[in-house]
Short mmCIF file of C-alpha atoms and ligand atoms in Angstrom, two decimals:
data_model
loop_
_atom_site.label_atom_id
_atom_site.label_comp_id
_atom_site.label_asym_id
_atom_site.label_seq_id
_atom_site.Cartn_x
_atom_site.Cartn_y
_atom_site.Cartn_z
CA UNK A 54 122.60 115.16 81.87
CA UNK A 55 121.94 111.63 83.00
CA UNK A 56 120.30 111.41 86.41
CA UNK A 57 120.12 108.07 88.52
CA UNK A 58 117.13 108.39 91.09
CA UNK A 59 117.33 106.34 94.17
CA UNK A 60 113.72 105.33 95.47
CA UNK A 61 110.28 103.69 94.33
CA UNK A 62 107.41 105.63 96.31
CA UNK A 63 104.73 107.84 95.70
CA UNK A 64 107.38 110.82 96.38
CA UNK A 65 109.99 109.17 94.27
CA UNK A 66 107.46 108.71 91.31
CA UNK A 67 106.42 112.88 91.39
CA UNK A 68 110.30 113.43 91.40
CA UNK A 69 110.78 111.11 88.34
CA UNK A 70 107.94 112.71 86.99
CA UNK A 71 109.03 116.32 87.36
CA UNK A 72 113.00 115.39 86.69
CA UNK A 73 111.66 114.01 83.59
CA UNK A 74 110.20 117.66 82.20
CA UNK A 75 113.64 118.76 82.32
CA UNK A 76 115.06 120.18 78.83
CA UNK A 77 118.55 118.89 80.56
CA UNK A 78 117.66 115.95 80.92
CA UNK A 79 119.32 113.38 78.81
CA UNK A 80 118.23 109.80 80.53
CA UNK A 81 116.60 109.42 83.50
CA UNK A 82 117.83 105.75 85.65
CA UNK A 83 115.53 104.86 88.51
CA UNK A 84 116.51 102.21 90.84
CA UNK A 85 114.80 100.31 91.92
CA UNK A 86 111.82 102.40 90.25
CA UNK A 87 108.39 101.32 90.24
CA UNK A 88 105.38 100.83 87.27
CA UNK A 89 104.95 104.55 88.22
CA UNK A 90 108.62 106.02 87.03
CA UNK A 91 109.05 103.18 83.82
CA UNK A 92 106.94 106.19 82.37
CA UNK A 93 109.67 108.75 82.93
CA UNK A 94 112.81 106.62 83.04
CA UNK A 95 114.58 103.36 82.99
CA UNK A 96 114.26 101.43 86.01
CA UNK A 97 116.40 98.63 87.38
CA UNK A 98 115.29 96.24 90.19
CA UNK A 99 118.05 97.37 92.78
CA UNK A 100 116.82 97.59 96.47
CA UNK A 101 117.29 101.35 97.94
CA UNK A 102 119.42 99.48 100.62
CA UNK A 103 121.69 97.78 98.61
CA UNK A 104 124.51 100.53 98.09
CA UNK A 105 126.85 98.52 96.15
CA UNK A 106 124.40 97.31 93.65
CA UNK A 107 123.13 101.58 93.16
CA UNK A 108 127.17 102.43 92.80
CA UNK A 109 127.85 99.69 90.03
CA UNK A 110 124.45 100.61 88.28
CA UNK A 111 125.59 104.44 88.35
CA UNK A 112 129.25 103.72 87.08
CA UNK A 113 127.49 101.15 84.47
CA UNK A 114 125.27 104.02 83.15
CA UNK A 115 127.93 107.05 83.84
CA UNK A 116 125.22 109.00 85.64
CA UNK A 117 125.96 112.79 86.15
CA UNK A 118 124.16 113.58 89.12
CA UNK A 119 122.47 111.05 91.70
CA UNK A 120 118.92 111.94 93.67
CA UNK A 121 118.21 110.07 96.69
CA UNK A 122 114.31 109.88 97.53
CA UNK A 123 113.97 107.94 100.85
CA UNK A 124 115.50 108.10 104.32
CA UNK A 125 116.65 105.10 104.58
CA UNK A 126 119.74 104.68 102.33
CA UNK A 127 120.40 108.27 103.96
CA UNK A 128 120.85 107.27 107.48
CA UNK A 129 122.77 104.10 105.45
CA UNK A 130 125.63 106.85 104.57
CA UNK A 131 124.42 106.04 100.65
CA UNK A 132 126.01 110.00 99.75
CA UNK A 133 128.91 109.24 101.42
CA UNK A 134 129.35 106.62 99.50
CA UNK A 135 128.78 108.07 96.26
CA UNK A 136 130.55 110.84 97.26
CA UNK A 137 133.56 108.66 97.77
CA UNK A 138 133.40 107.24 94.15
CA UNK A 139 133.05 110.86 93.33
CA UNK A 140 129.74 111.10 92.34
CA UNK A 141 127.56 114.60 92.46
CA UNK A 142 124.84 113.51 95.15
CA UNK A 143 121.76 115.09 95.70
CA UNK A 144 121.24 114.41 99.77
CA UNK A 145 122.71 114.84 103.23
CA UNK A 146 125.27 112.57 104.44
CA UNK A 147 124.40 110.37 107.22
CA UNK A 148 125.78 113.08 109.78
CA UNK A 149 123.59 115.70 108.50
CA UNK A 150 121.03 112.84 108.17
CA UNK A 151 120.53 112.59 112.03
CA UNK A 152 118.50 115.49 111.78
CA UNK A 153 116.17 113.04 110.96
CA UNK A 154 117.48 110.00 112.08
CA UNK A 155 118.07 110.75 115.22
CA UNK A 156 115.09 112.70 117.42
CA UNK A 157 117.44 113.34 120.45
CA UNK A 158 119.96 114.41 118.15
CA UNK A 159 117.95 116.89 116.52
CA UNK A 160 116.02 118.17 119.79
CA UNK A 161 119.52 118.63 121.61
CA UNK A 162 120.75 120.90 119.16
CA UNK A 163 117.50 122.73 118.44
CA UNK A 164 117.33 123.73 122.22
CA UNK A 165 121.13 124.70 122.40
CA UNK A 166 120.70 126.64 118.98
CA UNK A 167 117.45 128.40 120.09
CA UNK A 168 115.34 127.00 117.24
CA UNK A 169 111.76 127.04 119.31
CA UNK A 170 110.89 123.42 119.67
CA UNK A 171 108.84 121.62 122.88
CA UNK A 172 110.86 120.22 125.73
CA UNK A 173 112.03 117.12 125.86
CA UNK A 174 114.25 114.61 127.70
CA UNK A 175 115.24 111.40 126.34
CA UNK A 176 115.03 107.60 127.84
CA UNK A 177 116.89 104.77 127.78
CA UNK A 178 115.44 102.83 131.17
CA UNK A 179 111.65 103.45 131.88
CA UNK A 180 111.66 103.40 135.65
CA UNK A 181 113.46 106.59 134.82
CA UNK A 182 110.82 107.52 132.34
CA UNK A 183 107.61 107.36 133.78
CA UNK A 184 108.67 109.80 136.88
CA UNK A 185 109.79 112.64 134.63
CA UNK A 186 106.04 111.39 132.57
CA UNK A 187 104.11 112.05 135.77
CA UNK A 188 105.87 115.57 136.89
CA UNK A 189 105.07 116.95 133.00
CA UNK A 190 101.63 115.35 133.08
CA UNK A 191 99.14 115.02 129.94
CA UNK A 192 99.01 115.46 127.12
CA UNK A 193 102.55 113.98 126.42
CA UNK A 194 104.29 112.46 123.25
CA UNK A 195 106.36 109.52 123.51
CA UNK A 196 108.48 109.23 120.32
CA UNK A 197 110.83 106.08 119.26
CA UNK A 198 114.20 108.18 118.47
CA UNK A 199 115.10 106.69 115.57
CA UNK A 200 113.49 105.84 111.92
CA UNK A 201 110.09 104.18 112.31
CA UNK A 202 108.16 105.24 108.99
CA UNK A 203 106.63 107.60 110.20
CA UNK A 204 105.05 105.58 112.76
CA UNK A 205 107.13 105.85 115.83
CA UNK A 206 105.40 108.46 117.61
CA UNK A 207 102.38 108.07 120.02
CA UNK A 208 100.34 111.19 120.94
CA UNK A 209 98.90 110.52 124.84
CA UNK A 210 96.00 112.44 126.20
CA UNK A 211 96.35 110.45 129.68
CA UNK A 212 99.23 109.42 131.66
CA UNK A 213 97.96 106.26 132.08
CA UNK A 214 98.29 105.63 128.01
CA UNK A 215 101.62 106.97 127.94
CA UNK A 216 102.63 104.51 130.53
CA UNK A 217 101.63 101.76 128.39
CA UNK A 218 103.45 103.46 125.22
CA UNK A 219 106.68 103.59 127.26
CA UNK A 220 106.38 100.05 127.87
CA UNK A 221 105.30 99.55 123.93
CA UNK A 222 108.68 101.58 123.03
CA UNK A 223 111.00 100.82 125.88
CA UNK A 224 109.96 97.05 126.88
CA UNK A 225 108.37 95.22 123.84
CA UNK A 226 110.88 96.93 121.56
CA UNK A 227 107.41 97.56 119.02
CA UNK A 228 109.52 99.91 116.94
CA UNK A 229 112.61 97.65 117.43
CA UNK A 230 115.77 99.34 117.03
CA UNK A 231 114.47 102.97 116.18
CA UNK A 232 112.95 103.07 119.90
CA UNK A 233 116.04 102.25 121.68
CA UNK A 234 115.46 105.91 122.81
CA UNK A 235 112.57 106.72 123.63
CA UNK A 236 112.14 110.42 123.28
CA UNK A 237 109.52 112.25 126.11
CA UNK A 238 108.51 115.37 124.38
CA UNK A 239 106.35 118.76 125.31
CA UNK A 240 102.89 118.38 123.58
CA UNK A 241 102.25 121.04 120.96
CA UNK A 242 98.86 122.30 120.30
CA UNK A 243 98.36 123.83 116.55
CA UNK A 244 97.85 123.65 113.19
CA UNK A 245 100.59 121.45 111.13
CA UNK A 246 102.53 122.27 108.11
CA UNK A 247 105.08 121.02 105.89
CA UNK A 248 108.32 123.33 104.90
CA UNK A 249 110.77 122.17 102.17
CA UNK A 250 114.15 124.11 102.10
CA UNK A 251 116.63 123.15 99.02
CA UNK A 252 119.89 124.04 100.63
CA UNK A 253 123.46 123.47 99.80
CA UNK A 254 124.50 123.45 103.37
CA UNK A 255 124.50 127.45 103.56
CA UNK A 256 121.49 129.44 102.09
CA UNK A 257 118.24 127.79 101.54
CA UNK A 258 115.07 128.27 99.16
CA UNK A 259 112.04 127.08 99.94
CA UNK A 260 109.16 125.06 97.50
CA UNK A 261 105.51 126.09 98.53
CA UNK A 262 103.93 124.89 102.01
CA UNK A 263 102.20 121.65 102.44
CA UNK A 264 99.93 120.22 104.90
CA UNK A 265 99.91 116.03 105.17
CA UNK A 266 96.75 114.42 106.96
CA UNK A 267 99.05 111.57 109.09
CA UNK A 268 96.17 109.94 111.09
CA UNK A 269 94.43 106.91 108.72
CA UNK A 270 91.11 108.35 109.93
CA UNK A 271 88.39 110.77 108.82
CA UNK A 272 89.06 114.20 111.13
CA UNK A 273 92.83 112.92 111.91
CA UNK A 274 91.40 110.27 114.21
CA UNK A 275 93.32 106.66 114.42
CA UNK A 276 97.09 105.70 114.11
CA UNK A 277 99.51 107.51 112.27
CA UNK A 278 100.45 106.28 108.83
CA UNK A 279 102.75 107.45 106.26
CA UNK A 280 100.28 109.99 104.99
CA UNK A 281 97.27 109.65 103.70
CA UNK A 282 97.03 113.25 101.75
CA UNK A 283 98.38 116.30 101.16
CA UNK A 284 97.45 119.84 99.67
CA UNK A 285 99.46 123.27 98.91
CA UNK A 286 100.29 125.80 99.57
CA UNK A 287 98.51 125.47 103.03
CA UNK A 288 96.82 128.59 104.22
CA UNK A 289 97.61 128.36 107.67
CA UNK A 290 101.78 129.38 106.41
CA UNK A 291 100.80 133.38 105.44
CA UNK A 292 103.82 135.04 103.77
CA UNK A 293 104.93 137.07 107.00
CA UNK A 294 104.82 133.37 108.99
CA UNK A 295 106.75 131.73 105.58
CA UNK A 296 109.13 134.54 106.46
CA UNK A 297 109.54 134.00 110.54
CA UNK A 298 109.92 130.26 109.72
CA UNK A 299 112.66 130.94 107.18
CA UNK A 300 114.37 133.20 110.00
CA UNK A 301 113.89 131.58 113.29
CA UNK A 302 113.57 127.78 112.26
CA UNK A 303 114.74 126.91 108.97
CA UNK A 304 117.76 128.95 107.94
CA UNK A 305 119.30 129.06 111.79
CA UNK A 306 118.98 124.86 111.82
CA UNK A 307 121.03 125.04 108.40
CA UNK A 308 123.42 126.94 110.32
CA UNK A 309 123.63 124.95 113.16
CA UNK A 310 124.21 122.14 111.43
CA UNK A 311 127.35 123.80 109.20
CA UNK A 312 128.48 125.13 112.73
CA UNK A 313 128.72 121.57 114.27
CA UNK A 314 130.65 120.35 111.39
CA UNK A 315 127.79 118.52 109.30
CA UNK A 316 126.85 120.77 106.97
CA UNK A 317 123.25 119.74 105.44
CA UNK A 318 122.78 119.33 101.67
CA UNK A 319 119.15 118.26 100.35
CA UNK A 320 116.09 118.78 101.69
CA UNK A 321 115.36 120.07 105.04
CA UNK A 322 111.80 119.43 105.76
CA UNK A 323 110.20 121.33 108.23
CA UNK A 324 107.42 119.67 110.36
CA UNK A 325 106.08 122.82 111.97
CA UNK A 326 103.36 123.37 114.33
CA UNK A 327 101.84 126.91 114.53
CA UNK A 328 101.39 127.51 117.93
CA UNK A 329 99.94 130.27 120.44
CA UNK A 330 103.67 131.57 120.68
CA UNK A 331 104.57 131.30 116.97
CA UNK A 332 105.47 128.29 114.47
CA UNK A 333 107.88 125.63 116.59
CA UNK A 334 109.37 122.37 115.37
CA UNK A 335 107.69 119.23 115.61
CA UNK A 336 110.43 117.33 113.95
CA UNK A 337 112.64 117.81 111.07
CA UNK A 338 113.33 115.20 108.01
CA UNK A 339 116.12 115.10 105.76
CA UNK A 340 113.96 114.64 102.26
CA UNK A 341 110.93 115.28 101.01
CA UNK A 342 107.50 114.60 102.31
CA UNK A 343 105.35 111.38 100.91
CA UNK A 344 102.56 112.62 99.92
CA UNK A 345 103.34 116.43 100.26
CA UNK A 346 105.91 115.88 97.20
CA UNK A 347 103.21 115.15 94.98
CA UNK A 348 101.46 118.32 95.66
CA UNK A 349 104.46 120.39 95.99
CA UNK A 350 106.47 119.27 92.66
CA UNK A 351 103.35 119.70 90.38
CA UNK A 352 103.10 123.58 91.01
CA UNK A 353 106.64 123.99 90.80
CA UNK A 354 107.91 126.05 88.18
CA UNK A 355 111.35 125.85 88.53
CA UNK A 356 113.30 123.27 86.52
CA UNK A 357 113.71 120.82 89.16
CA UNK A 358 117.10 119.83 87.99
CA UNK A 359 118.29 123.09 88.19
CA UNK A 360 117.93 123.30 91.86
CA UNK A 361 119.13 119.74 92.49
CA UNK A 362 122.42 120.42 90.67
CA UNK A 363 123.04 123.99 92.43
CA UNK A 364 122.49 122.90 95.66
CA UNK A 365 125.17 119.70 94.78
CA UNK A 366 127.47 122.70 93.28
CA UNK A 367 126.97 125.26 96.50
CA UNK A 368 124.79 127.51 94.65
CA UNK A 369 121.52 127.41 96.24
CA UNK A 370 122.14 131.58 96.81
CA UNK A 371 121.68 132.25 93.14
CA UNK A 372 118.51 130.37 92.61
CA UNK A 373 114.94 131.42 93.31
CA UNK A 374 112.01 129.19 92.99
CA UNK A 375 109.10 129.84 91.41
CA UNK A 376 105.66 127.73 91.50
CA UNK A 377 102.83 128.23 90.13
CA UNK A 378 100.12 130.78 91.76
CA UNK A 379 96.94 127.44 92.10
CA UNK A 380 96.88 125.00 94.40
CA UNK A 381 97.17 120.90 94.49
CA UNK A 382 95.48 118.14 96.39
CA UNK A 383 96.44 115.04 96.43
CA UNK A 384 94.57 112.10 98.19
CA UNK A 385 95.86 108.81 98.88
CA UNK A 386 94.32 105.52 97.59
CA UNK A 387 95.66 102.93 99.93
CA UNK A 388 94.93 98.74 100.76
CA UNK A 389 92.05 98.61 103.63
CA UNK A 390 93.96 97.50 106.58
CA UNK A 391 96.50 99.89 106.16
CA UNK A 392 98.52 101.18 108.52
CA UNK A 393 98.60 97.29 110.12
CA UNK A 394 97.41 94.55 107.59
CA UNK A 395 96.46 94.57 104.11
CA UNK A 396 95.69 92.28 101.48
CA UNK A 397 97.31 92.90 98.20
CA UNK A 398 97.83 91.97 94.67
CA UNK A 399 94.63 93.21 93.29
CA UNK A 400 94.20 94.37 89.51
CA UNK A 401 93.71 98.40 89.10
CA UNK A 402 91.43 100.25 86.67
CA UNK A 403 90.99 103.31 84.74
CA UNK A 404 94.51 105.30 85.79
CA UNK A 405 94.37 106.70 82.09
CA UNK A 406 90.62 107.81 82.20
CA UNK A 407 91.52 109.58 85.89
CA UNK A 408 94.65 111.18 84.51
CA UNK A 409 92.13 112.20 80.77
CA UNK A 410 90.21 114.39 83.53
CA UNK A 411 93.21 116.89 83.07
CA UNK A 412 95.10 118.52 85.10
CA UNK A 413 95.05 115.13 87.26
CA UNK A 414 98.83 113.23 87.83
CA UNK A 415 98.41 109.25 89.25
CA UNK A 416 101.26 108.46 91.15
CA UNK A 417 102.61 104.88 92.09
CA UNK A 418 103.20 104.26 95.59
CA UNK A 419 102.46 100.66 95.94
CA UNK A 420 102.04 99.00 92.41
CA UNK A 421 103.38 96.07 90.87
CA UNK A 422 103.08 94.77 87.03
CA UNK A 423 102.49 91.24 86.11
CA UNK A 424 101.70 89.93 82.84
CA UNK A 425 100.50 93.12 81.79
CA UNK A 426 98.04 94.11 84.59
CA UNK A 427 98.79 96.36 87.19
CA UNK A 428 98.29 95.17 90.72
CA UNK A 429 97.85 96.15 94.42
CA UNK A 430 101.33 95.90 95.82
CA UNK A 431 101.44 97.91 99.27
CA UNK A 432 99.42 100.01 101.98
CA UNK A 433 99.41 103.14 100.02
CA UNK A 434 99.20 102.14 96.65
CA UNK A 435 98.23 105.15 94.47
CA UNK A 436 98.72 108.91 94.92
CA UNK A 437 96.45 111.24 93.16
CA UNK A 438 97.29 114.65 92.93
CA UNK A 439 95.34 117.26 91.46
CA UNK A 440 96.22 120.90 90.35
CA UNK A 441 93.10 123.71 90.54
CA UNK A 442 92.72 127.27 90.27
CA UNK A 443 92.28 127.29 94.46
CA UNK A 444 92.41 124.61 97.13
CA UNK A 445 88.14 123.67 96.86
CA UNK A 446 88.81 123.10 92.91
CA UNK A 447 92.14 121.15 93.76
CA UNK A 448 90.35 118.95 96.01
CA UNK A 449 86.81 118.41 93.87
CA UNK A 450 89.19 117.32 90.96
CA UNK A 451 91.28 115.10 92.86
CA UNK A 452 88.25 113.43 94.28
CA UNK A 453 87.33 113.05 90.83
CA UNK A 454 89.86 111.04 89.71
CA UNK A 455 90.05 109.09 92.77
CA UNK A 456 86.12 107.85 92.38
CA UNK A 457 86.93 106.88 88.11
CA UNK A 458 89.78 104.58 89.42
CA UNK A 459 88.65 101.14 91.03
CA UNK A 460 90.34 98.20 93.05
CA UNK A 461 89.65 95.90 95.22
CA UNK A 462 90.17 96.53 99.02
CA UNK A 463 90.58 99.87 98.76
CA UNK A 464 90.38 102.67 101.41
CA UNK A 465 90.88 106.40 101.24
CA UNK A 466 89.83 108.98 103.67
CA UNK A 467 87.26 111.86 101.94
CA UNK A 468 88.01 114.70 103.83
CA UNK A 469 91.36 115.13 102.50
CA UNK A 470 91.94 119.42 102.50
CA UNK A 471 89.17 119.70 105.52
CA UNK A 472 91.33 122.03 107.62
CA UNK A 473 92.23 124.56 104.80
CA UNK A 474 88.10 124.52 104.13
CA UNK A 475 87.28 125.71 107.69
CA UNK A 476 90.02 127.82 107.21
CA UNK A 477 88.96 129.63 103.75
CA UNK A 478 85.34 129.13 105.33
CA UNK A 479 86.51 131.10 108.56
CA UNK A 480 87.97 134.02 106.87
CA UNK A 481 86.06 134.16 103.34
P1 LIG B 907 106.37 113.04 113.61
O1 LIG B 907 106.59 111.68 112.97
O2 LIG B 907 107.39 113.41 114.64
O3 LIG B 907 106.06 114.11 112.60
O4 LIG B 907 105.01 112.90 114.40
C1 LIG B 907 103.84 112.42 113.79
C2 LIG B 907 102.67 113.25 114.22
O5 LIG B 907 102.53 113.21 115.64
C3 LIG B 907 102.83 114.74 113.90
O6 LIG B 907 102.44 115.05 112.61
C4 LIG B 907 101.93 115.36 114.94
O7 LIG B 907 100.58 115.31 114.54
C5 LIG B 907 102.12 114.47 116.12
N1 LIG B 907 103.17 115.04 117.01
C6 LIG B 907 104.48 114.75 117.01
N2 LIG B 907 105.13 115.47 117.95
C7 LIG B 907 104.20 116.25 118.54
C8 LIG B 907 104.25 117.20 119.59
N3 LIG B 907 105.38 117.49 120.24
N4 LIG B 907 103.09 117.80 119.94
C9 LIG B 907 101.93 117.50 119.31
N5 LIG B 907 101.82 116.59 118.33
C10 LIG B 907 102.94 115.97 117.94
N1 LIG B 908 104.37 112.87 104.99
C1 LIG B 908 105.23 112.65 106.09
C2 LIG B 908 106.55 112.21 105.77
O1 LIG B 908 106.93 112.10 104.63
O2 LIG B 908 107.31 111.98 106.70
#
């Protein structure tokens, strides 16, 4: 089977890499790619954006299946339009995308579904805003409704800050066209995790839990970034609360979505919160997580290709997935300056002797080649995921290989995996 995969992230690199283990694999096509995925496939300089450019490049290499990594081309309609050339697509359409792509969207038709989720009311004019701010009271979060790389959403302890976020969002346009809305949402108090369900628009399996550290800060302190690390499975998600997420959150927002006429193909991630009164829905995304796919793909058993095809084919029912019983870490190697601004285009050492420690996978995130040398060419620049017998070996391993590679300029947090230590510290 030839597989064109749309992307060139960290994420899109640990898909490449696991696609690439596939026995049906023929050819792997990765556009635009990245230094990272020219080790698993043949990469062509095509922006994720550009939608013509991916069609001709899949009818020039007669892919049989296309995989789309990023959000982006997603809310773009980028399946629709391969669908329309009548190409098997891996990914929602941009309907089914607005789970995602759309906060108010996706908060409307949690509440009139009964998928448990915080209140919420949504802005367009903030005279009208900061009223409904003051009856609620702190802590609030403001969130800019539509894509903003993860960034779009400020956490206030004080009413006074969220006044000045509303002006941030509503006034100064910060987030520019994604906070046209602004979203005023319930604040949640828990413990985060990540839930991928491969569905086919009707049943859904799940990969193993995940827990992303968003904050660029030591403790999750600071602004939110992209994600800064990752580990699985993530205690916190026992197998009864797997199960009550699979039955009150997960499976009922795949049905919603078939019952208003958008059925969802792809990934449905889960950002869940486990609250006092259960696990509720921070927000959903319509892919997989960056970093928590390069901790969730490496203890994946399951041919990977498999489970893209049968939930392309509507056969998602048939399939279980399997992963492997250890655990993953994966910590984030990024430009210092990062989330805001970086220098870049600094030379990298020493992936191989990192990746020689075993068990140890270097993804690309931000990475560039030139004349040989591979450079510094983003915020997050390398991912590097570990696999262990338990979480404390996952994460001593990772940290490993992070401290034998070197750049210039380069920041990563070390207390990547601190919550599921207190955690396995708490009940050991
Ligand atoms: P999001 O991009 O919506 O996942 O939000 C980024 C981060 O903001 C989340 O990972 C949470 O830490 C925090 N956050 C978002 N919404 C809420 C909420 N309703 N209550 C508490 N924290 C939230
Ligand atoms: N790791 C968070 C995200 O991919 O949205």
């Amino acid at each position: 089977m030839k597989i064109l995969l749309v992307g060139k992230g960290g994420r899109e690199d640990a898909i490449a890499w696991k696609i690439a283990q596939s026995p049906r694999l023929t050819e792997l096509y990765c556009a635009p790619g990245s230094p990272g995925m020219e080790r698993h496939g043949i990469c062509r300089n095509i922006d994720v954006m550009d939608i013509d450019g991916q069609i001709a490049f899949a009818k020039e290499v007669e892919a049989d299946l296309v995989v789309i990594g990023p959000e982006n081309p997603l809310e773009a309609g980028i399946v629709d339009r391969f669908e329309q050339e009548g190409f098997k697509t891996f990914g929602p359409n941009a309907a089914a995308a607005r789970i995602e792509t759309d906060k108010d969207f996706a908060l409307d038709l949690m509440h009139r579904y009964g998928i448990p989720t915080g209140r919420f009311k949504t802005f367009t004019d903030p005279d009208e805003a900061i009223p409904y701010i003051r009856e609620q009271g702190a802590p609030i979060v403001l969130k800019a409704a539509g894509l903003a790389a993860g960034k779009g959403v400020i956490v206030c302890d004080t009413i006074e800050q969220a006044i000045v976020g509303v002006e941030e969002i509503l006034v100064n346009a910060s987030f520019g066209e994604a906070g046209a809305k602004l979203v005023v949402m319930e604040y949640l108090d828990g413990e985060e995790a990540s839930i991928f369900g491969f569905t086919d628009g009707q049943d859904l399996v799940y990969a193993v839990s995940s827990q992303d550290h968003k904050r660029i800060g030591e403790g999750e302190t600071g602004p939110n970034t992209g994600g800064m690390g990752a580990y699985a499975p993530a205690p916190v998600v026992t197998l009864d609360l797997e199960r009550e997420i699979y039955d009150t959150i997960m499976k009922p927002t795949v049905d919603a979505l078939a019952a208003e006429g958008h059925p969802f193909k792809g990934i449905l991630y889960g950002g869940i919160i486990v609250t006092e009164n259960g696990p509720q829905v921070i927000e959903f995304n319509c892919r997989l997580g960056d970093p928590e796919a390069q901790v969730v793909l490496p203890l994946m058993k399951t041919d990977l290709v498999d489970i893209l095809e049968a939930g392309v084919d509507g056969r998602i029912g048939e399939l279980t997935v399997e992963s492997e019983d250890r655990s993953a870490c994966c910590v984030v190697m990024a430009s210092d300056g990062y989330p805001t601004s970086y220098e870049q285009g600094f030379p990298i050492y020493a992936i191989d002797e990192a990746e020689a420690l075993g068990d140890v996978i270097v993804f690309h995130a931000g990475t560039d080649r030139r004349d040989g040398q591979l450079l510094t060419a983003g915020g997050r620049v390398l991912a590097v995921s570990a696999v262990g017998n338990d979480i404390p070996d996952a994460i001593d391993l990772a940290y490993r290989a992070v401290d034998t590679i070197s750049f210039e300029n380069i920041y990563t947090r070390r207390d990547i995996g601190f919550q599921a230590l207190d955690r396995l510290s708490t009940t050991s």
